[in-house]
Amino acid sequence: MILVVGGAGYIGSHLVKELVEQKAVIVLDNLSTGREDSIDNRVRFVKGDLGDILTLDQLFSEYPIEAVMHFAANSLVGESVQDPYKYYNNNVSNTLTLLNAMLKHGVKNFIFSSTAATYGIPETDLITEETSTNPINPYGRSKLMIEQILEDFHQAYGINYIVLRYFNAAGAHVSGEIGESHEPETHLIPIVLENLLGQRENISVFGTDYDTHDGTCIRDYIHVTDLANAHILSLNALLEKKMQTATYNLGNGKGYSVKEIIDTCEKVTGIKANAVITDRRPGDPATLVASSERIYHDLGWKTEYELEDIIDSAWKWHKRILEDSSN
Ligand code: UDP
């Protein structure tokens, strides 16, 4: 049985949808940002906090858990700057509680959701796992701290882990049943689609004076189901003892600028966007693009979805939730 902490969230729920095809799954989620209706009905769901020692003790005592996959973090850069306690408390302290509970109950396999934000402002355009980590905000630092704790826990206690550093997760499940919706929404693709659906007056383009081909920031957008598949390969590599520890970037290896994203959304939907240029958003590096060569080499992972697929699946999901809310 696999414990998925944060399995009601955007990325966690997509992982669960794939994982239930192979394994018995139990989801622990406090529903602070996740949606109960996104949890697959084949899993056992426990509403609770990853920092709650009693709940964790109960779960590990009651179920034969082989591995833990951890998605339950706060992940907004701006919020982490405003409220670092929230980030260090949930992302670091509560994760430590979870790791300690695993150790107490002899569970030694851990998959950790990390982030491109651990790299900070990299000196190179194509980021490999060897690129130095120098996070520039509490969110990135909180994730890097856990990565470092995992290294120490592997040495001292024999925890085996795979760290997955996500670039820009985007898109929705092909079924249209689950997708990305945050409250408030801060991510570019959902914001553009909300504008196209008339739910938002305009899109702010945060700066057009970056050192990129059109002056807007370049990011590496990756379909959430591609991310989910990388988790399953990683989990199996740990369970089959092919790997003890690893750190992998997960991206498409291709960068798109903010302007290119807006153009592609217009192309896929046939609707004109209303974009306005505003100041830069603090803390945004000009370009973040991943090399995912290492996970391809070790586990054979590669992406299946292109940008158009990402936007098309997200568009279906956004139209669906709008229709549901107006019924
Ligand atoms: N962005 C933008 N307007 C928005 C939201 C985002 O111009 O309303 C830009 C942002 O500056 C970044 C890119 O879009 O360069 C992706 O931002 P997002 O918040 O989606 O992801 P991040 O890269 O911060 O994880």
XYZ file of C-alpha atoms and ligand atoms in Angstrom:
352
model
C 0.000 0.000 0.000
C 1.223 3.506 -0.854
C 0.515 6.560 1.293
C 0.030 9.705 -0.798
C 0.191 12.792 1.363
C -1.482 15.706 -0.407
C -3.311 13.406 -2.827
C -6.257 15.820 -3.173
C -4.072 18.579 -4.615
C -3.421 19.382 -8.246
C -0.383 17.185 -8.866
C -1.180 14.626 -6.143
C -4.637 13.881 -7.552
C -3.204 13.266 -11.045
C -0.622 10.917 -9.594
C -3.288 9.027 -7.655
C -5.361 8.552 -10.819
C -2.450 6.688 -12.442
C -1.216 4.923 -9.305
C -4.544 3.265 -8.424
C -4.208 1.232 -11.597
C -1.198 -0.533 -9.993
C -1.330 -0.226 -6.228
C -3.586 0.086 -3.212
C -3.512 3.763 -2.249
C -4.326 5.727 0.850
C -4.560 9.521 0.660
C -3.905 11.831 3.596
C -4.899 15.439 2.905
C -6.152 18.279 5.093
C -8.060 19.779 2.128
C -6.560 23.206 2.827
C -5.936 23.671 -0.872
C -6.985 20.301 -2.308
C -10.444 19.354 -3.579
C -12.229 16.367 -2.108
C -13.989 15.767 -5.437
C -10.612 15.260 -7.124
C -9.753 12.180 -5.050
C -10.220 8.985 -6.994
C -13.045 6.945 -5.450
C -10.932 3.768 -5.455
C -8.650 5.063 -2.690
C -9.046 5.220 1.062
C -9.161 8.870 2.106
C -8.169 10.227 5.508
C -8.710 13.908 6.211
C -5.812 15.071 8.343
C -2.592 16.956 8.621
C 0.864 15.640 7.831
C 2.108 17.283 11.021
C -0.390 15.362 13.163
C 1.642 12.677 14.914
C -1.383 10.764 16.201
C -2.963 10.468 12.757
C 0.356 9.373 11.259
C 0.923 6.783 13.992
C -2.528 5.400 13.399
C -2.066 5.213 9.637
C 1.313 3.513 9.798
C 0.087 1.060 12.451
C -3.106 0.190 10.649
C -1.907 -0.199 7.019
C 1.017 -2.094 5.463
C 2.541 1.043 3.915
C 5.549 0.364 1.658
C 6.264 3.910 0.555
C 5.203 7.512 1.066
C 4.744 10.062 -1.715
C 4.668 13.608 -0.412
C 2.790 16.370 -2.280
C 1.389 18.302 0.689
C 3.284 21.563 0.559
C 2.500 25.226 0.210
C 3.924 26.338 -3.110
C 3.417 30.034 -3.815
C 6.618 32.019 -4.066
C 5.036 35.400 -3.261
C 3.149 34.055 -0.262
C 6.330 32.446 1.056
C 8.028 35.845 1.054
C 5.079 37.410 2.932
C 4.595 34.550 5.373
C 7.779 32.472 5.707
C 6.632 30.865 8.968
C 3.809 29.126 7.099
C 6.360 27.692 4.646
C 8.966 26.597 7.150
C 6.280 25.189 9.421
C 4.358 23.200 6.851
C 7.014 22.397 4.268
C 9.880 21.727 6.666
C 8.669 21.050 10.210
C 5.617 18.997 9.239
C 7.626 17.032 6.680
C 10.122 16.241 9.405
C 7.271 14.912 11.537
C 6.188 12.727 8.625
C 9.727 11.399 8.085
C 10.072 10.673 11.777
C 6.798 8.729 11.796
C 8.034 6.721 8.792
C 11.238 5.836 10.616
C 9.375 4.866 13.761
C 7.274 2.428 11.736
C 10.123 1.139 9.559
C 8.890 2.668 6.268
C 11.966 3.427 4.196
C 10.818 4.594 0.747
C 10.012 8.241 0.057
C 9.168 10.239 -3.076
C 9.512 13.957 -2.584
C 7.982 16.777 -4.655
C 10.641 19.399 -5.025
C 10.944 22.345 -7.351
C 12.921 24.320 -9.897
C 12.797 27.101 -7.278
C 15.689 25.321 -5.519
C 17.966 26.605 -8.317
C 17.216 30.307 -7.727
C 18.544 32.404 -10.593
C 20.721 29.911 -12.443
C 23.682 31.045 -14.501
C 22.797 28.625 -17.253
C 19.696 28.491 -19.440
C 19.403 24.705 -19.496
C 19.330 23.486 -15.911
C 20.721 20.070 -15.018
C 20.703 18.486 -11.568
C 24.373 19.538 -11.321
C 23.452 23.220 -11.619
C 24.110 24.810 -8.246
C 21.152 25.316 -5.939
C 20.745 28.799 -4.569
C 17.062 29.439 -3.832
C 15.996 33.075 -3.617
C 12.784 32.733 -1.628
C 11.494 30.847 1.445
C 9.513 28.433 -0.737
C 12.623 27.283 -2.614
C 14.654 27.206 0.592
C 12.028 25.105 2.401
C 12.204 22.485 -0.364
C 15.993 22.466 -0.482
C 16.115 21.996 3.296
C 14.108 18.790 2.976
C 16.361 17.613 0.147
C 19.343 18.090 2.471
C 17.551 16.405 5.374
C 16.848 13.433 3.101
C 20.541 13.058 2.276
C 21.342 12.970 5.993
C 18.472 10.574 6.749
C 19.663 8.224 4.034
C 23.158 8.127 5.551
C 22.002 7.840 9.142
C 18.759 5.860 8.976
C 18.747 4.211 5.561
C 15.751 6.076 4.131
C 15.677 5.650 0.349
C 14.286 8.566 -1.616
C 13.799 10.142 -4.983
C 13.565 13.922 -5.206
C 11.620 15.258 -8.200
C 12.248 18.885 -9.072
C 9.228 20.099 -11.007
C 9.364 22.914 -13.490
C 5.988 24.483 -14.496
C 3.292 21.854 -13.987
C 0.303 22.552 -16.224
C -2.636 20.949 -18.030
C -5.410 18.658 -16.886
C -6.269 14.969 -17.009
C -7.425 13.796 -20.455
C -10.683 12.571 -18.908
C -11.570 16.177 -18.031
C -12.390 14.957 -14.516
C -9.557 16.703 -12.682
C -7.399 19.727 -13.390
C -5.741 22.805 -11.994
C -7.707 25.269 -9.920
C -6.175 27.331 -7.171
C -7.857 29.947 -5.037
C -6.608 32.576 -5.685
C -5.159 31.563 -9.056
C -1.608 32.819 -9.674
C -0.397 30.548 -12.484
C -0.111 31.808 -16.013
C -2.011 29.229 -18.095
C -5.142 29.101 -15.870
C -5.114 32.910 -15.712
C -5.019 33.206 -19.501
C -7.813 30.636 -19.893
C -9.952 32.402 -17.287
C -9.540 35.600 -19.283
C -10.597 33.809 -22.482
C -13.665 32.478 -20.686
C -14.613 35.984 -19.538
C -13.944 35.205 -15.876
C -11.144 37.734 -15.595
C -10.901 41.138 -17.248
C -7.288 40.965 -18.344
C -3.968 39.162 -18.058
C -1.024 41.011 -16.533
C 2.207 40.280 -18.358
C 4.782 40.687 -15.622
C 7.524 42.581 -17.434
C 8.617 42.803 -21.087
C 12.188 43.930 -20.409
C 13.798 40.581 -19.594
C 16.828 39.375 -21.477
C 14.827 36.942 -23.668
C 13.871 36.957 -27.367
C 10.601 38.843 -26.772
C 11.371 40.383 -23.377
C 8.979 38.160 -21.381
C 9.988 35.349 -19.010
C 10.594 31.888 -20.361
C 9.455 28.789 -18.473
C 9.369 25.042 -19.085
C 5.731 23.859 -18.991
C 5.145 20.183 -18.347
C 1.897 18.221 -18.459
C 0.751 17.016 -15.063
C 0.218 13.461 -16.363
C 3.843 13.382 -17.552
C 4.770 14.372 -14.008
C 2.541 11.642 -12.590
C 4.227 9.025 -14.791
C 7.675 10.099 -13.573
C 6.487 9.497 -10.002
C 5.349 5.979 -10.809
C 8.663 5.099 -12.464
C 10.492 6.556 -9.457
C 8.342 4.671 -6.984
C 8.915 1.386 -8.792
C 12.666 2.057 -8.944
C 12.715 2.376 -5.146
C 10.444 -0.595 -4.504
C 12.405 -2.796 -6.901
C 15.627 -1.578 -5.240
C 16.996 -0.260 -8.545
C 17.793 3.044 -6.841
C 18.464 4.092 -3.267
C 18.564 7.834 -3.794
C 18.224 10.123 -6.783
C 17.354 13.684 -7.727
C 15.663 14.360 -11.054
C 14.504 17.416 -12.961
C 11.099 17.087 -14.573
C 10.542 19.386 -17.520
C 9.986 19.307 -21.276
C 13.400 20.749 -22.078
C 11.683 23.480 -24.097
C 11.036 27.015 -22.974
C 8.070 29.214 -23.861
C 7.777 32.919 -23.135
C 4.742 34.489 -21.485
C 3.807 36.008 -24.868
C 4.120 32.614 -26.581
C 1.851 31.052 -23.968
C -0.809 33.707 -24.551
C -0.489 33.274 -28.349
C -0.796 29.489 -28.100
C -3.855 29.776 -25.837
C -5.448 32.061 -28.450
C -4.565 29.599 -31.209
C -5.897 26.530 -29.366
C -9.161 28.202 -28.310
C -9.742 30.586 -31.218
C -10.439 33.415 -28.748
C -8.530 36.694 -28.447
C -6.917 37.454 -25.094
C -6.769 40.806 -23.356
C -3.215 41.215 -22.055
C -1.776 44.275 -20.346
C 1.885 44.869 -19.587
C 2.726 45.496 -15.940
C 5.852 45.672 -13.791
C 7.995 42.639 -13.182
C 6.907 40.293 -10.392
C 9.626 40.207 -7.711
C 11.737 37.065 -7.667
C 11.124 35.921 -11.275
C 14.245 34.665 -13.080
C 14.239 35.440 -16.847
C 14.577 31.842 -18.031
C 14.058 28.456 -16.364
C 14.326 25.418 -18.631
C 15.099 21.887 -17.484
C 17.307 19.216 -18.842
C 15.590 15.947 -17.903
C 18.317 13.779 -19.410
C 19.132 12.115 -16.109
C 15.702 10.562 -15.484
C 15.524 9.553 -19.144
C 18.887 7.845 -18.787
C 18.130 6.146 -15.434
C 14.439 5.315 -15.734
C 13.543 5.850 -19.396
C 11.103 8.672 -18.626
C 10.149 11.063 -21.364
C 7.299 13.484 -21.881
C 4.316 12.644 -24.059
C 2.495 15.978 -24.094
C 3.396 19.123 -26.040
C 2.347 22.661 -25.194
C -0.797 22.489 -27.381
C -1.891 19.306 -25.548
C -1.285 20.991 -22.213
C -3.407 23.988 -23.146
C -6.095 21.927 -24.852
C -6.552 19.685 -21.783
C -6.558 22.689 -19.443
C -9.113 24.430 -21.665
C -11.494 21.423 -21.487
C -11.193 21.407 -17.698
C -11.739 25.157 -17.304
C -14.818 25.082 -19.533
C -16.169 22.125 -17.565
C -15.801 23.713 -14.134
C -17.360 26.915 -15.430
C -20.342 24.954 -16.770
C -20.633 23.003 -13.488
C -20.600 26.192 -11.444
C -23.318 27.783 -13.564
C -25.611 24.718 -13.350
N 3.097 35.423 -15.242
C 2.568 36.586 -15.815
N 1.305 36.949 -15.428
C 0.560 36.247 -14.534
C 1.112 35.073 -13.970
C 2.385 34.690 -14.355
O 3.206 37.261 -16.625
O -0.562 36.661 -14.224
C 4.450 34.996 -15.637
C 5.416 34.872 -14.470
O 6.091 36.093 -14.258
C 6.350 33.756 -14.956
C 5.460 32.888 -15.833
O 4.326 33.700 -16.158
O 7.363 34.284 -15.760
C 4.971 31.649 -15.119
O 4.452 32.030 -13.860
P 3.662 31.027 -12.926
O 3.195 31.810 -11.727
O 2.621 30.320 -13.735
O 4.741 29.937 -12.517
P 6.194 30.083 -11.816
O 7.173 30.109 -12.941
O 6.184 31.321 -10.981
O 6.284 28.838 -11.009
